[in-house]
Tab-separated table of C-alpha atoms (C1' of nucleotides) in Angstrom:
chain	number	residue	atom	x	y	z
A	119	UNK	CA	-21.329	-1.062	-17.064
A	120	UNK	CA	-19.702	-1.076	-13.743
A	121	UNK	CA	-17.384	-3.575	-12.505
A	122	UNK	CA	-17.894	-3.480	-8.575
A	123	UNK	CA	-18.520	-7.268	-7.889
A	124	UNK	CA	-15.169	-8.408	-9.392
A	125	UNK	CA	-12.263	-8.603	-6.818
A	126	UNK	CA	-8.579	-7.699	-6.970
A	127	UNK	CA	-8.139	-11.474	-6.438
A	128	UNK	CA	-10.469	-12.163	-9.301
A	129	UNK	CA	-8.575	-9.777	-11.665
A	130	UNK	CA	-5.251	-10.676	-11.057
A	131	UNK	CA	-5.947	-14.062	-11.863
A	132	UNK	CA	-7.432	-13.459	-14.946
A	133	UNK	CA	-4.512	-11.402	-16.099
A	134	UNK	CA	-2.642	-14.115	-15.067
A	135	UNK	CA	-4.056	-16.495	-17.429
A	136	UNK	CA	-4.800	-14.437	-20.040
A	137	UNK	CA	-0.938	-13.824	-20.728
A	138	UNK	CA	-0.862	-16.448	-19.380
A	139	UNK	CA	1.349	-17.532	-16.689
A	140	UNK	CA	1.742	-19.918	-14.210
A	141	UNK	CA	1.840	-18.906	-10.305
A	142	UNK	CA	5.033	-20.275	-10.265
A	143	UNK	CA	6.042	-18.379	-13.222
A	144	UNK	CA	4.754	-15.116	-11.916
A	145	UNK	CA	6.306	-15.651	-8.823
A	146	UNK	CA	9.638	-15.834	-9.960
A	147	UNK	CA	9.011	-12.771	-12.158
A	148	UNK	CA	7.864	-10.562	-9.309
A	149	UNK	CA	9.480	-12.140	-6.315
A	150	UNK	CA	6.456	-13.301	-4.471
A	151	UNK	CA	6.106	-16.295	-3.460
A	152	UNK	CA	3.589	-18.653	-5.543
A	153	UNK	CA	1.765	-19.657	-2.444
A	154	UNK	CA	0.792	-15.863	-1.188
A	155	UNK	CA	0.151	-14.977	-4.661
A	156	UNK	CA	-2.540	-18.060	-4.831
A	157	UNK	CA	-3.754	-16.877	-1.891
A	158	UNK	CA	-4.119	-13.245	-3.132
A	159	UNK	CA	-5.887	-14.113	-6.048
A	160	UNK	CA	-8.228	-16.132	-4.292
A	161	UNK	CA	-9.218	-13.604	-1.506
A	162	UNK	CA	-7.365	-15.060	1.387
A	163	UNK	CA	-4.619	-12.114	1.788
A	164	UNK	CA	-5.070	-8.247	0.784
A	165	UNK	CA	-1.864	-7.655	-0.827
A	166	UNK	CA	-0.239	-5.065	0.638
A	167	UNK	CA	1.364	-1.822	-1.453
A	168	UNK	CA	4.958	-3.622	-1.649
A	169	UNK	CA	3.498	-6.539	-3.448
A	170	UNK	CA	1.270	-4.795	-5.467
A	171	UNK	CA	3.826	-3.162	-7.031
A	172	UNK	CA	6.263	-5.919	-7.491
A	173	UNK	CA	3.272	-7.645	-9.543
A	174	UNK	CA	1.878	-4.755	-11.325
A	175	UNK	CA	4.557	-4.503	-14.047
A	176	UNK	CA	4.252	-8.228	-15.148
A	177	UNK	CA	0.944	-8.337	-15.245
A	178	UNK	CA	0.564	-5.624	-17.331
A	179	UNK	CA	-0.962	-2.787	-15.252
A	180	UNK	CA	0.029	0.602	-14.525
A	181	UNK	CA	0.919	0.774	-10.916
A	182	UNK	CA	-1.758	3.168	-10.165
A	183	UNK	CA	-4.123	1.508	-12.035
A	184	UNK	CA	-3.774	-1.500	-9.587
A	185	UNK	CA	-3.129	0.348	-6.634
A	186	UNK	CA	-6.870	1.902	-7.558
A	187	UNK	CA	-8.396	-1.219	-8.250
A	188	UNK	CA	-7.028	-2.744	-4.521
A	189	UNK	CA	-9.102	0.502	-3.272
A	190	UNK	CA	-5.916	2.203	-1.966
A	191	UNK	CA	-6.200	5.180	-4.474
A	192	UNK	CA	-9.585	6.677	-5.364
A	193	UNK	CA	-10.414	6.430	-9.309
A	194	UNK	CA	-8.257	9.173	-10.796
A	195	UNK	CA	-10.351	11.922	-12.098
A	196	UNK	CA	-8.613	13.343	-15.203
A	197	UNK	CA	-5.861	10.534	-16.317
A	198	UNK	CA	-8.268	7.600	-16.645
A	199	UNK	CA	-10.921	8.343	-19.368
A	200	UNK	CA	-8.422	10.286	-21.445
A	201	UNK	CA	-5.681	7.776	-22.637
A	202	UNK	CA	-6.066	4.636	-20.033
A	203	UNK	CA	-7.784	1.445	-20.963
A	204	UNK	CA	-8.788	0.828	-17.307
A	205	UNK	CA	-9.441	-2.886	-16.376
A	206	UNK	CA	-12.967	-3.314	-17.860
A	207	UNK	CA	-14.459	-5.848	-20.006
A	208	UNK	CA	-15.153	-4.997	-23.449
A	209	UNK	CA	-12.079	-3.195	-23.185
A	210	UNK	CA	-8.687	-3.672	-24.536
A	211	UNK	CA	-6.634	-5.595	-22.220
A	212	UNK	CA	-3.505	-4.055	-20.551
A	213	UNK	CA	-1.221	-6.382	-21.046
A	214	UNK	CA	-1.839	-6.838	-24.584
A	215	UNK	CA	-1.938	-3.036	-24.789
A	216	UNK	CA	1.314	-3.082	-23.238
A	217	UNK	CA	3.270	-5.400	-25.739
A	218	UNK	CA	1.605	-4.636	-29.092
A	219	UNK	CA	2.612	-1.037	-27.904
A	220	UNK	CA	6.188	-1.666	-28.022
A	221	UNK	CA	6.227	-3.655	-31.537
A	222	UNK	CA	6.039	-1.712	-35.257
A	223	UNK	CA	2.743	-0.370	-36.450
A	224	UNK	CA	3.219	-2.562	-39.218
A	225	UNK	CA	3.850	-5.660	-36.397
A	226	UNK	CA	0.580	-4.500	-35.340
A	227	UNK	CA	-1.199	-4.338	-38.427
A	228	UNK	CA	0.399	-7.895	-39.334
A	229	UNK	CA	-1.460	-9.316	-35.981
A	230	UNK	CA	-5.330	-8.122	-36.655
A	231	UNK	CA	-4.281	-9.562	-40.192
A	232	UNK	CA	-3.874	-12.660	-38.832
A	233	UNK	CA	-6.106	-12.894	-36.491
A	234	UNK	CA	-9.203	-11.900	-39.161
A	235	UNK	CA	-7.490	-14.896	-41.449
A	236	UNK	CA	-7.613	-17.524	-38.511
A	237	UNK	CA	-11.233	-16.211	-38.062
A	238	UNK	CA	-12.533	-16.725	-41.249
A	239	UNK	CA	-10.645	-20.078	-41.365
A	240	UNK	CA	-12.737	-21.423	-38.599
A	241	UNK	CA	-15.564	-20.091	-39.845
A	242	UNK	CA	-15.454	-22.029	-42.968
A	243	UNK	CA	-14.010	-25.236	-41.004
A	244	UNK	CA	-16.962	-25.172	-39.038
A	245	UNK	CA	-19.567	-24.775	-41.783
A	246	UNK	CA	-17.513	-27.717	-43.751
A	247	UNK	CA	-18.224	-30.531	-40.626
A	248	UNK	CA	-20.931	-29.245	-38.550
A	249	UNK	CA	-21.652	-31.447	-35.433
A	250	UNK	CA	-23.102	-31.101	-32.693
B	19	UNK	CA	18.575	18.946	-5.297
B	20	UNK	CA	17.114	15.698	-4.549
B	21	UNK	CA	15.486	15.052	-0.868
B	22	UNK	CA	16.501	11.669	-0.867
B	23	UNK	CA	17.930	11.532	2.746
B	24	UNK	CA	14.272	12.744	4.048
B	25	UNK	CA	12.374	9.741	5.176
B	26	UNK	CA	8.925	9.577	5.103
B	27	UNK	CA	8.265	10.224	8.619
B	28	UNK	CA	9.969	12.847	8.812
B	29	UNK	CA	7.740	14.880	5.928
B	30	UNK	CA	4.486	13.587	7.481
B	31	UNK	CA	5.870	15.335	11.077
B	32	UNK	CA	6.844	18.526	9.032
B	33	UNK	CA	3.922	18.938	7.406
B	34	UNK	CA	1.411	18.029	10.732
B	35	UNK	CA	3.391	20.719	13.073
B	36	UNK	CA	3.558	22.959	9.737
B	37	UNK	CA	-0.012	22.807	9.822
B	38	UNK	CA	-0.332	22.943	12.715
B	39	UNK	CA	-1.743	19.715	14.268
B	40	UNK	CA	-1.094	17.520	16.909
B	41	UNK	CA	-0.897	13.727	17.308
B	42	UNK	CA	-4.211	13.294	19.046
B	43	UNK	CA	-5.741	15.832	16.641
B	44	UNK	CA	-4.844	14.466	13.243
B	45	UNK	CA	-5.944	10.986	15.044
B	46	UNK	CA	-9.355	12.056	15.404
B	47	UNK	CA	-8.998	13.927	11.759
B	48	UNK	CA	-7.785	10.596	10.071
B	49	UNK	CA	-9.334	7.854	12.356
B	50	UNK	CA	-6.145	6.550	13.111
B	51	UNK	CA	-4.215	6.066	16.677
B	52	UNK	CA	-2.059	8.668	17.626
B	53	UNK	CA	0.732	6.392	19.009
B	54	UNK	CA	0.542	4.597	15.789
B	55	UNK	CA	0.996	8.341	13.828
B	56	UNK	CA	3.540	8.722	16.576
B	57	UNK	CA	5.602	5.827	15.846
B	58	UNK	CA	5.486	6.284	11.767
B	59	UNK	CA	6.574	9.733	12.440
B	60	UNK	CA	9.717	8.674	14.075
B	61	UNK	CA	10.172	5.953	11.656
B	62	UNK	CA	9.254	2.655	13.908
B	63	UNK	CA	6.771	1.575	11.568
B	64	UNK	CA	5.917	2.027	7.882
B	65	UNK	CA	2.557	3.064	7.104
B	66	UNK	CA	0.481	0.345	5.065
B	67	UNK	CA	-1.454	2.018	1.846
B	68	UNK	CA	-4.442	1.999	4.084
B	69	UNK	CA	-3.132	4.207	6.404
B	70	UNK	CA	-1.215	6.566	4.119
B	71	UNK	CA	-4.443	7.073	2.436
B	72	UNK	CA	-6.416	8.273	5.575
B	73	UNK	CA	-4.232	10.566	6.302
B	74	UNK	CA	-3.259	12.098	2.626
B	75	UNK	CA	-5.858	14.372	2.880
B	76	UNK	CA	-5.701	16.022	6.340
B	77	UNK	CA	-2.083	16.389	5.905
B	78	UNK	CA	-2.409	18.198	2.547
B	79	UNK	CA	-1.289	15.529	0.055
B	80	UNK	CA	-2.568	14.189	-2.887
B	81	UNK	CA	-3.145	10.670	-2.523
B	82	UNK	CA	-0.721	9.503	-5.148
B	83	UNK	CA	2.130	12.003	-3.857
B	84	UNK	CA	2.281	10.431	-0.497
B	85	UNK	CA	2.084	7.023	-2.024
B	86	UNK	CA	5.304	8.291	-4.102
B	87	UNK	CA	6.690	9.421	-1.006
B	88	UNK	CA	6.626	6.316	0.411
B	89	UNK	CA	8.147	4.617	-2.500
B	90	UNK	CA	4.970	2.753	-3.093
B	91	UNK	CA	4.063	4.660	-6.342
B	92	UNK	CA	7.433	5.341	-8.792
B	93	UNK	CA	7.555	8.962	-9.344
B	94	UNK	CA	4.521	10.415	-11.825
B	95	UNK	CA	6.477	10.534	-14.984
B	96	UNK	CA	4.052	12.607	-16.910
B	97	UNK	CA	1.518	14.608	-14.498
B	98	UNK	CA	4.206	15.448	-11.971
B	99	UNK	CA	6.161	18.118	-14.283
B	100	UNK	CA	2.787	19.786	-15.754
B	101	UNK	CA	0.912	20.806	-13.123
B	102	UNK	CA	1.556	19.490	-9.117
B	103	UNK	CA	3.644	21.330	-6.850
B	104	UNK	CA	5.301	17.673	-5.616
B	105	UNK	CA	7.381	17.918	-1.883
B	106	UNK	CA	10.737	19.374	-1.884
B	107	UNK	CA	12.010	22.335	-0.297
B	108	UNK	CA	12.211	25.759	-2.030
B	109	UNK	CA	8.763	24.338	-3.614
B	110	UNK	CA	5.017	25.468	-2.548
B	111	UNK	CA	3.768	23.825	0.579
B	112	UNK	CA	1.266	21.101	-0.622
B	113	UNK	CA	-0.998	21.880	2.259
B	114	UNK	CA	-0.875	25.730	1.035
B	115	UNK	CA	-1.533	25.288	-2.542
B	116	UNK	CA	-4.600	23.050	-0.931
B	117	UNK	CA	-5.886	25.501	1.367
B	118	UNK	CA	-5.339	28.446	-1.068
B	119	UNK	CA	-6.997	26.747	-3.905
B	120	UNK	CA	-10.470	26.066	-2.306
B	121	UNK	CA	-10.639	30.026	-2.396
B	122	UNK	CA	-11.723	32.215	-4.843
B	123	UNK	CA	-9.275	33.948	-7.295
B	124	UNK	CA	-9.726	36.981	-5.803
B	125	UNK	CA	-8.666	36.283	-2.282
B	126	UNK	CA	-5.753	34.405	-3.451
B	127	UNK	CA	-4.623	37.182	-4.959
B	128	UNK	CA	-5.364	39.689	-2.035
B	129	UNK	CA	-3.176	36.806	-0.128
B	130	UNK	CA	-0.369	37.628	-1.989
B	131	UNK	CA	-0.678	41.505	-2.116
B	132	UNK	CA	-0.886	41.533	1.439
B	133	UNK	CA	2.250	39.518	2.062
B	134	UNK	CA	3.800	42.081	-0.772
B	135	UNK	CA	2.600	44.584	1.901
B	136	UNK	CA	4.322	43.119	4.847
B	137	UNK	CA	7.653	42.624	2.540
B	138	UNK	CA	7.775	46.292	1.825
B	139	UNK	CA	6.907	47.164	5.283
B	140	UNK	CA	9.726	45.002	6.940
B	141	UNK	CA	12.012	46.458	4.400
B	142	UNK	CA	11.447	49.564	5.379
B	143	UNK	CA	11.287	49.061	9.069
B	144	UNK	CA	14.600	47.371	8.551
B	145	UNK	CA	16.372	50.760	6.848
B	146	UNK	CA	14.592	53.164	9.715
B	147	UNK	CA	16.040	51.230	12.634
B	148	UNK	CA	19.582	49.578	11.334
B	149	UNK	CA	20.658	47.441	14.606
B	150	UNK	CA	23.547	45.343	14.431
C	118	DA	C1'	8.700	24.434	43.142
C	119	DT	C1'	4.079	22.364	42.173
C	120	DT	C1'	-0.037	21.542	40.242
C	121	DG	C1'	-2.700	20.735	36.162
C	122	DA	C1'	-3.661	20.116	31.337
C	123	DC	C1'	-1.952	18.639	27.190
C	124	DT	C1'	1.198	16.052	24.058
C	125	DT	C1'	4.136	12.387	22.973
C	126	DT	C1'	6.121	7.850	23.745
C	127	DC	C1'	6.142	3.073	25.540
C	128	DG	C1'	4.497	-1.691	26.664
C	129	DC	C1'	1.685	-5.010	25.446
C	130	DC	C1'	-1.385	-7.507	22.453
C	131	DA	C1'	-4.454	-9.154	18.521
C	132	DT	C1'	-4.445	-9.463	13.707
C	133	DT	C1'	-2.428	-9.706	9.207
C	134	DT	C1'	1.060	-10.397	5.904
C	135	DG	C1'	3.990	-13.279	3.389
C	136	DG	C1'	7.502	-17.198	2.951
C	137	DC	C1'	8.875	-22.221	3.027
C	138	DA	C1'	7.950	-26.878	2.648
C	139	DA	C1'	4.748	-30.528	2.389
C	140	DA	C1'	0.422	-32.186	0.571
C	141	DT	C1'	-2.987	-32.188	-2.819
C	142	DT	C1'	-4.842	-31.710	-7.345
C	143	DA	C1'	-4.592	-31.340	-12.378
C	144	DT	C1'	-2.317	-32.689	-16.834
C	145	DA	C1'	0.004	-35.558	-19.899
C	146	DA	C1'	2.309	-39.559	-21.701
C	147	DT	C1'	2.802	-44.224	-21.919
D	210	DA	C1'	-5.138	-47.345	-15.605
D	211	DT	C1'	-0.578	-45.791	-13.966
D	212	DT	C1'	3.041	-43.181	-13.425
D	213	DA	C1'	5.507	-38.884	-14.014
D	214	DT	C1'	5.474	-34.061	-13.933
D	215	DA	C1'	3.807	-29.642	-13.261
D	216	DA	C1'	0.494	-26.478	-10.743
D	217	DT	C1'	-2.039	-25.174	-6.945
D	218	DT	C1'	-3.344	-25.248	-2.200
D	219	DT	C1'	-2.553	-25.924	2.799
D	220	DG	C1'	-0.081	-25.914	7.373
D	221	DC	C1'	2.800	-23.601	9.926
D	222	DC	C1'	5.703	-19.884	11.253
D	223	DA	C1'	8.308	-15.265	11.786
D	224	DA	C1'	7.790	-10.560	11.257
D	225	DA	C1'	5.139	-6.425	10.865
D	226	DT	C1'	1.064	-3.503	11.517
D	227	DG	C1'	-1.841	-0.872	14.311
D	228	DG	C1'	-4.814	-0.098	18.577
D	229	DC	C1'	-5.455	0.708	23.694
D	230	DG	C1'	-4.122	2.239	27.986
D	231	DA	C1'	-0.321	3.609	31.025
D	232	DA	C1'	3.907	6.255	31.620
D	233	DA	C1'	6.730	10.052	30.640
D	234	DG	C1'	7.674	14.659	28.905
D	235	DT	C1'	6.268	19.831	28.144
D	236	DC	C1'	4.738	24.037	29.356
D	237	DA	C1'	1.981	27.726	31.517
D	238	DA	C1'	0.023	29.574	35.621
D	239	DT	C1'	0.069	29.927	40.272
DNA sequence: ATTGACTTTCGCCATTTGGCAAATTATAAT
DNA sequence: ATTATAATTTGCCAAATGGCGAAAGTCAAT
């Protein structure tokens, strides 16, 4: 239920990917050099406040939703359960909450229409050859 | 109407000697090295997020309002307006409204009859002995 | 004026952050 | 397999943070 042995480095990578983007890609997006944000991800420097912000916006989190999960804010009491998908799994992800927020309900609709079609299509492709 | 010109340092002195507090005290208070609190005061060195935080609390701030302060956090869009007093003169002393909120309704409300007590009595004071 | 206690500032230093460029590793494409 | 290209990691460095102890101000009491 709780998410306490996943580090900021581990999370920001997955973003990362998940969107995805290269380091190279972010970097030039947020101004941070690809090396330091490699590092970052993979525990070797605590990113300080300046560079947390410069990333949070392309990664898709709320500044203070980073800034809690680097431990520099406690958990914020009211804001989080009502309307925030905190990073969780089993949870939406922010990013994706982020764009399909700023496209047309029926944009929306149109993409869980798609996706159940390209579900069932592999569903049936992999009853049609089974190996294995 | 904008305290833009204010720098950091400056509100975290203003609100220590408001308190009152000195150097060495709000060290101990905050675990953090009076020439260090010293030096941010006067502006030689930026507090990191780790430091702001530590000290957020003794000096009256909410976490997130500091971080704001310090231009780490953009302003609070929504919970700003609705319901935190947020630093700027003419506005209520964070480290007031913290104080005065930890006690019951009842002696926050004498609080402010007895400074209605003291008004009237100055004014009065004031018409009895009219000097120059 | 001078002592004494307290408060603030300064000098110095270890540690950390974060960037640049080179080296390494992964990914294709032939 | 080999080469080309892109992605990540490493080595090294400058700049900044933050602590400790000494020096310099402040201020009251004698």
């Amino acid at each position: 239920m709780n998410n306490r042995e996943i580090s900021l480095g581990e999370i920001i990578r997955q973003q990362r990917v998940t969107i995805p983007l290269t380091l190279q890609e972010l970097a030039q997006k947020t101004s941070v050099s690809p090396s330091h944000l490699g590092r970052m991800e993979r525990g070797e420097r605590f990113p300080s406040a300046r560079i947390l912000r410069k990333i949070a916006g392309p990664l898709g989190f709320e500044e203070d939703e980073l800034f809690t999960l680097a431990g520099y804010l406690s958990p914020h009491p009211s804001t989080v359960a009502e309307s925030r998908p905190s990073y969780s799994s089993g949870r939406l992800d922010p990013y994706v909450s982020k764009v399909l927020a700023n496209e047309p309900i029926e944009v929306q609709h149109a993409v869980i229409g798609i996706l159940s079609i390209l579900k069932s299509l592999s569903k049936s492709i992999a009853k049609e050859t089974p190996q294995g």
